[in-house]
Tab-separated table of C-alpha atoms in Angstrom:
chain	number	residue	atom	x	y	z
R	1	MET	CA	44.625	-24.201	-32.862
R	2	ARG	CA	42.739	-27.105	-31.268
R	3	GLU	CA	44.876	-26.747	-28.128
R	4	THR	CA	44.351	-22.987	-28.130
R	5	LEU	CA	40.590	-23.424	-28.303
R	6	LEU	CA	40.657	-25.923	-25.448
R	7	ASN	CA	42.650	-23.479	-23.324
R	8	LEU	CA	40.207	-20.697	-24.155
R	9	ILE	CA	37.331	-22.917	-23.060
R	10	LYS	CA	39.149	-23.749	-19.807
R	11	LEU	CA	39.827	-20.051	-19.242
R	12	GLN	CA	36.169	-19.201	-19.638
R	13	GLU	CA	35.138	-21.979	-17.240
R	14	VAL	CA	37.534	-20.547	-14.660
R	15	ASP	CA	36.290	-17.000	-15.258
R	16	ILE	CA	32.685	-18.113	-14.845
R	17	GLU	CA	33.569	-19.743	-11.512
R	18	ILE	CA	35.426	-16.613	-10.408
R	19	LYS	CA	32.419	-14.462	-11.320
R	20	GLN	CA	30.104	-16.790	-9.414
R	21	ILE	CA	32.300	-16.704	-6.304
R	22	ASN	CA	32.602	-12.923	-6.445
R	23	GLY	CA	28.819	-12.770	-6.681
R	24	GLU	CA	28.482	-14.959	-3.590
R	25	LEU	CA	31.028	-12.848	-1.716
R	26	GLU	CA	28.937	-9.778	-2.511
R	27	ALA	CA	25.589	-11.441	-1.802
R	28	GLU	CA	26.469	-12.722	1.682
R	29	PRO	CA	27.268	-9.266	3.131
R	30	GLU	CA	24.093	-7.939	1.485
R	31	ALA	CA	22.111	-10.578	3.381
R	32	ILE	CA	23.785	-9.489	6.628
R	33	THR	CA	23.016	-5.836	5.858
R	34	ALA	CA	19.368	-6.690	5.168
R	35	LEU	CA	19.134	-8.546	8.496
R	36	ARG	CA	20.688	-5.621	10.354
R	37	GLN	CA	18.207	-3.235	8.782
R	38	GLU	CA	15.344	-5.567	9.682
R	39	LEU	CA	16.662	-5.794	13.248
R	40	ALA	CA	16.963	-1.993	13.498
R	41	THR	CA	13.306	-1.718	12.472
R	42	ALA	CA	12.386	-4.401	15.029
R	43	TYR	CA	14.223	-2.476	17.770
R	44	GLN	CA	12.241	0.660	16.899
R	45	GLU	CA	8.965	-1.286	16.918
R	46	GLN	CA	9.936	-2.795	20.281
R	47	LYS	CA	10.674	0.663	21.711
R	48	THR	CA	7.366	2.045	20.421
R	49	ALA	CA	5.461	-0.908	21.911
R	50	GLN	CA	7.188	-0.431	25.282
R	51	GLU	CA	6.369	3.293	25.263
R	52	GLU	CA	2.724	2.552	24.468
R	53	LEU	CA	2.609	-0.003	27.295
R	54	ALA	CA	4.095	2.533	29.710
R	55	GLU	CA	1.449	5.064	28.637
R	56	LYS	CA	-1.382	2.538	29.146
R	57	GLU	CA	-0.025	1.618	32.588
R	58	LYS	CA	0.170	5.314	33.512
R	59	ASN	CA	-3.434	5.820	32.399
R	60	LYS	CA	-4.465	2.871	34.562
R	61	LYS	CA	-2.509	4.203	37.532
R	62	ASP	CA	-4.012	7.685	37.114
R	63	ALA	CA	-7.516	6.204	36.970
R	64	GLU	CA	-6.861	4.164	40.120
R	65	TRP	CA	-5.636	7.320	41.881
R	66	GLU	CA	-8.757	9.239	40.814
R	67	LEU	CA	-10.950	6.372	42.042
R	68	LYS	CA	-9.198	6.359	45.384
R	69	GLU	CA	-9.645	10.131	45.678
R	70	CYS	CA	-13.366	9.826	45.000
R	71	GLU	CA	-13.730	7.042	47.567
R	72	GLU	CA	-11.864	9.129	50.161
R	73	ARG	CA	-14.115	12.117	49.487
R	74	ILE	CA	-17.202	9.900	49.864
R	75	LYS	CA	-15.858	8.612	53.159
R	76	LYS	CA	-15.262	12.153	54.437
R	77	SER	CA	-18.669	13.319	53.239
R	78	LYS	CA	-20.357	10.468	55.103
R	79	GLN	CA	-18.483	11.421	58.254
R	80	ARG	CA	-19.603	15.042	57.851
R	81	MET	CA	-23.210	13.852	57.564
R	82	MET	CA	-22.986	12.815	61.203
R	83	GLU	CA	-22.062	16.372	62.159
R	84	VAL	CA	-24.461	18.521	60.104
R	85	LYS	CA	-27.232	20.363	61.941
R	86	THR	CA	-29.535	21.426	59.164
R	87	ASN	CA	-31.501	19.495	56.567
R	88	LYS	CA	-30.141	21.744	53.861
R	89	GLU	CA	-26.567	20.779	54.706
R	90	TYR	CA	-27.607	17.126	54.884
R	91	GLN	CA	-29.228	17.241	51.418
R	92	ALA	CA	-26.178	19.002	49.986
R	93	LEU	CA	-23.959	16.217	51.268
R	94	LEU	CA	-26.291	13.582	49.822
R	95	THR	CA	-26.093	15.289	46.423
R	96	GLU	CA	-22.305	15.485	46.693
R	97	ILE	CA	-22.070	11.793	47.610
R	98	ASP	CA	-24.383	10.884	44.739
R	99	GLU	CA	-22.175	12.785	42.262
R	100	LEU	CA	-19.070	11.172	43.701
R	101	ASN	CA	-20.631	7.705	43.374
R	102	LYS	CA	-21.272	8.441	39.688
R	103	LYS	CA	-17.630	9.410	39.293
R	104	VAL	CA	-16.606	6.223	41.095
R	105	SER	CA	-18.566	4.200	38.537
R	106	GLU	CA	-16.968	6.155	35.717
R	107	TRP	CA	-13.445	5.631	37.048
R	108	GLU	CA	-14.124	1.932	37.685
R	109	GLU	CA	-15.188	1.583	34.049
R	110	LYS	CA	-12.102	3.486	32.900
R	111	ILE	CA	-9.916	1.201	35.017
R	112	LEU	CA	-11.459	-1.888	33.409
R	113	ILE	CA	-10.820	-0.423	29.950
R	114	ALA	CA	-7.278	0.495	30.990
R	115	LEU	CA	-6.695	-3.063	32.243
R	116	ASP	CA	-7.715	-4.468	28.855
R	117	GLN	CA	-5.495	-1.940	27.088
R	118	VAL	CA	-2.532	-2.822	29.312
R	119	GLU	CA	-2.985	-6.541	28.632
R	120	ALA	CA	-3.215	-5.924	24.885
R	121	ALA	CA	-0.114	-3.707	25.015
R	122	LYS	CA	1.770	-6.390	26.971
R	123	LYS	CA	0.975	-8.943	24.253
R	124	ILE	CA	2.308	-6.588	21.584
R	125	VAL	CA	5.489	-6.011	23.609
R	126	ALA	CA	5.927	-9.778	23.988
R	127	GLU	CA	5.536	-10.221	20.208
R	128	LYS	CA	8.079	-7.472	19.506
R	129	ASP	CA	10.487	-8.940	22.075
R	130	LYS	CA	10.229	-12.340	20.397
R	131	LYS	CA	10.778	-10.806	16.961
R	132	VAL	CA	13.913	-9.009	18.189
R	133	LYS	CA	15.227	-12.169	19.833
R	134	ASP	CA	14.629	-14.243	16.684
R	135	LEU	CA	16.318	-11.661	14.452
R	136	GLU	CA	19.285	-11.368	16.811
R	137	GLU	CA	19.697	-15.136	16.659
R	138	ARG	CA	19.392	-15.161	12.860
R	139	LEU	CA	21.961	-12.379	12.570
R	140	LYS	CA	24.346	-14.196	14.888
R	141	LYS	CA	24.064	-17.406	12.841
R	142	ALA	CA	24.383	-15.499	9.559
R	143	GLN	CA	27.560	-13.777	10.751
R	144	LYS	CA	29.035	-17.098	11.843
R	145	ARG	CA	28.086	-18.692	8.525
R	146	LEU	CA	29.527	-15.701	6.694
R	147	GLU	CA	32.921	-16.191	8.327
R	148	THR	CA	32.977	-19.863	7.302
R	149	VAL	CA	31.732	-19.176	3.778
R	150	PHE	CA	34.137	-16.285	3.257
R	151	THR	CA	37.121	-18.368	4.292
R	152	LYS	CA	36.133	-21.175	1.927
R	153	LEU	CA	35.241	-18.908	-1.000
R	154	LYS	CA	38.365	-16.794	-0.697
R	155	LYS	CA	40.521	-19.922	-0.746
R	156	SER	CA	38.689	-21.131	-3.862
R	157	LEU	CA	39.183	-17.705	-5.415
R	158	VAL	CA	42.934	-17.810	-4.803
R	159	ASP	CA	43.135	-21.292	-6.356
R	160	LEU	CA	41.085	-20.237	-9.388
R	161	ARG	CA	43.152	-17.116	-9.983
R	162	GLN	CA	46.299	-19.187	-9.847
R	163	LYS	CA	44.769	-21.631	-12.320
R	164	ARG	CA	43.806	-18.694	-14.550
R	165	GLN	CA	47.381	-17.426	-14.574
R	166	GLU	CA	48.602	-20.851	-15.650
R	167	ILE	CA	46.104	-20.950	-18.528
R	168	ILE	CA	46.751	-17.442	-19.864
R	169	LYS	CA	50.462	-18.214	-20.114
R	170	LYS	CA	49.513	-20.633	-22.894
R	171	LEU	CA	47.534	-18.044	-24.856
R	172	PRO	CA	48.811	-15.157	-27.017
R	173	ASP	CA	48.252	-11.616	-25.722
R	174	ASN	CA	46.201	-10.499	-28.714
R	175	LEU	CA	43.809	-13.421	-28.258
R	176	LEU	CA	43.469	-12.677	-24.540
R	177	SER	CA	42.639	-9.055	-25.302
R	178	ARG	CA	40.012	-10.157	-27.781
R	179	TYR	CA	38.602	-12.692	-25.328
R	180	ASP	CA	38.348	-10.090	-22.529
R	181	PHE	CA	36.768	-7.567	-24.887
R	182	ILE	CA	34.017	-9.995	-25.922
R	183	ARG	CA	33.526	-11.361	-22.401
R	184	LYS	CA	32.813	-7.915	-20.961
R	185	ARG	CA	30.185	-7.286	-23.623
R	186	ARG	CA	28.523	-10.707	-23.598
R	187	ASN	CA	27.719	-11.226	-19.930
R	188	GLY	CA	30.896	-13.167	-19.187
R	189	ARG	CA	30.589	-15.623	-22.084
R	190	ALA	CA	33.096	-14.974	-24.863
R	191	VAL	CA	33.451	-18.584	-26.036
R	192	VAL	CA	30.459	-20.751	-26.968
R	193	SER	CA	29.924	-24.075	-28.640
R	194	VAL	CA	28.117	-24.712	-31.914
R	195	ASN	CA	25.855	-27.745	-32.092
R	196	ASP	CA	24.270	-28.829	-35.384
R	197	ALA	CA	25.234	-25.483	-36.933
R	198	VAL	CA	23.482	-23.499	-34.185
R	199	CYS	CA	25.402	-21.058	-31.975
R	200	GLU	CA	24.588	-21.872	-28.346
R	201	GLY	CA	25.301	-18.282	-27.367
R	202	CYS	CA	22.692	-16.503	-29.494
R	203	HIS	CA	20.870	-19.575	-30.945
R	204	MET	CA	21.337	-18.336	-34.500
R	205	HIS	CA	22.313	-20.626	-37.390
R	206	ILE	CA	25.881	-20.629	-38.638
R	207	PRO	CA	26.157	-20.519	-42.468
R	208	PRO	CA	26.990	-23.988	-43.922
R	209	GLN	CA	30.375	-22.935	-45.281
R	210	ASN	CA	31.391	-21.411	-41.946
R	211	TYR	CA	30.186	-24.482	-40.084
R	212	ASN	CA	32.190	-26.829	-42.304
R	213	GLU	CA	35.293	-24.750	-41.635
R	214	LEU	CA	34.508	-24.793	-37.922
R	215	LEU	CA	34.466	-28.608	-37.897
R	216	LYS	CA	38.130	-28.655	-38.894
R	217	CYS	CA	39.098	-26.908	-35.634
R	218	ASP	CA	42.146	-25.441	-37.349
R	219	LYS	CA	41.431	-21.717	-36.985
R	220	LEU	CA	39.732	-19.238	-34.678
R	221	MET	CA	36.204	-18.353	-35.772
R	222	THR	CA	33.444	-16.101	-34.488
R	223	CYS	CA	29.668	-16.220	-34.727
R	224	PRO	CA	28.441	-13.865	-37.474
R	225	SER	CA	25.493	-12.879	-35.260
R	226	CYS	CA	26.817	-12.399	-31.696
R	227	GLN	CA	30.547	-12.113	-32.481
R	228	ARG	CA	31.460	-14.637	-29.791
R	229	ILE	CA	34.367	-17.015	-30.368
R	230	ILE	CA	32.841	-20.323	-31.442
R	231	TYR	CA	33.966	-23.950	-31.499
R	232	TRP	CA	32.466	-27.229	-32.611
R	233	LYS	CA	30.794	-28.893	-29.620
R	234	GLY	CA	32.316	-32.254	-30.503
R	235	LEU	CA	35.741	-30.809	-29.712
R	236	LEU	CA	35.084	-31.534	-26.027
R	237	GLU	CA	33.922	-35.095	-26.579
R	238	LYS	CA	36.502	-37.848	-26.390
R	239	ASN	CA	35.154	-40.296	-28.971
R	240	THR	CA	33.311	-38.162	-31.429
R	241	GLY	CA	34.204	-39.917	-34.659
R	242	GLU	CA	34.151	-37.851	-37.802
R	243	PRO	CA	32.033	-34.696	-37.638
R	244	LYS	CA	29.116	-34.415	-40.023
R	245	ALA	CA	29.496	-31.536	-42.478
R	246	ALA	CA	26.655	-29.142	-43.133
R	247	GLU	CA	24.810	-29.368	-46.442
R	248	GLN	CA	25.652	-26.597	-48.880
């Protein structure tokens, strides 16, 4: 029974490693997926920033066109002033030029505002471009790392599964079924040690009589509280001496 217990312990160690590797194999692709989603969001933000910049540049261009139109109209009005024959026509042109000069001032102010808006939009685009570039680089590195990690983990998984097959050959089928049943219901830990009459799976005390029987290591026992398979912790120690029995 001592040998059987040792093989059960080895089996659980292997199963824990297998579970850990499977978890890593699942976690790595999740990290890649998260990066891709983050990058997709960054692309959308980049596109929005570029569209806003294009709109600000169009507003600036439109304002510059309007300013130019006003200046051309002022120029033409001044030329017409040289040709008018009546004071009434002259005054009308002066009023028109005055109104156009006001519009020129307005468009000049709008152009200055548009210039500031364009510069601010350019900064945002630059930030979004940098974010996209950084995420693309992170994704590229993560994918490369994933390939390396996957190769290594899958090899370890093959080795562990082979080791598991070698161990289970030494264990009876009914015990394996019991082990698997408990393992699935106890978060992967079907076999736990008992130290000083305390189960290290559920941290509950083992009754003295049960603990004294456990010290003999001559039969399979389970924790009365968590139902895990239990063994005396000293079983794994090379020079343990005689185990100390529990007081009745």
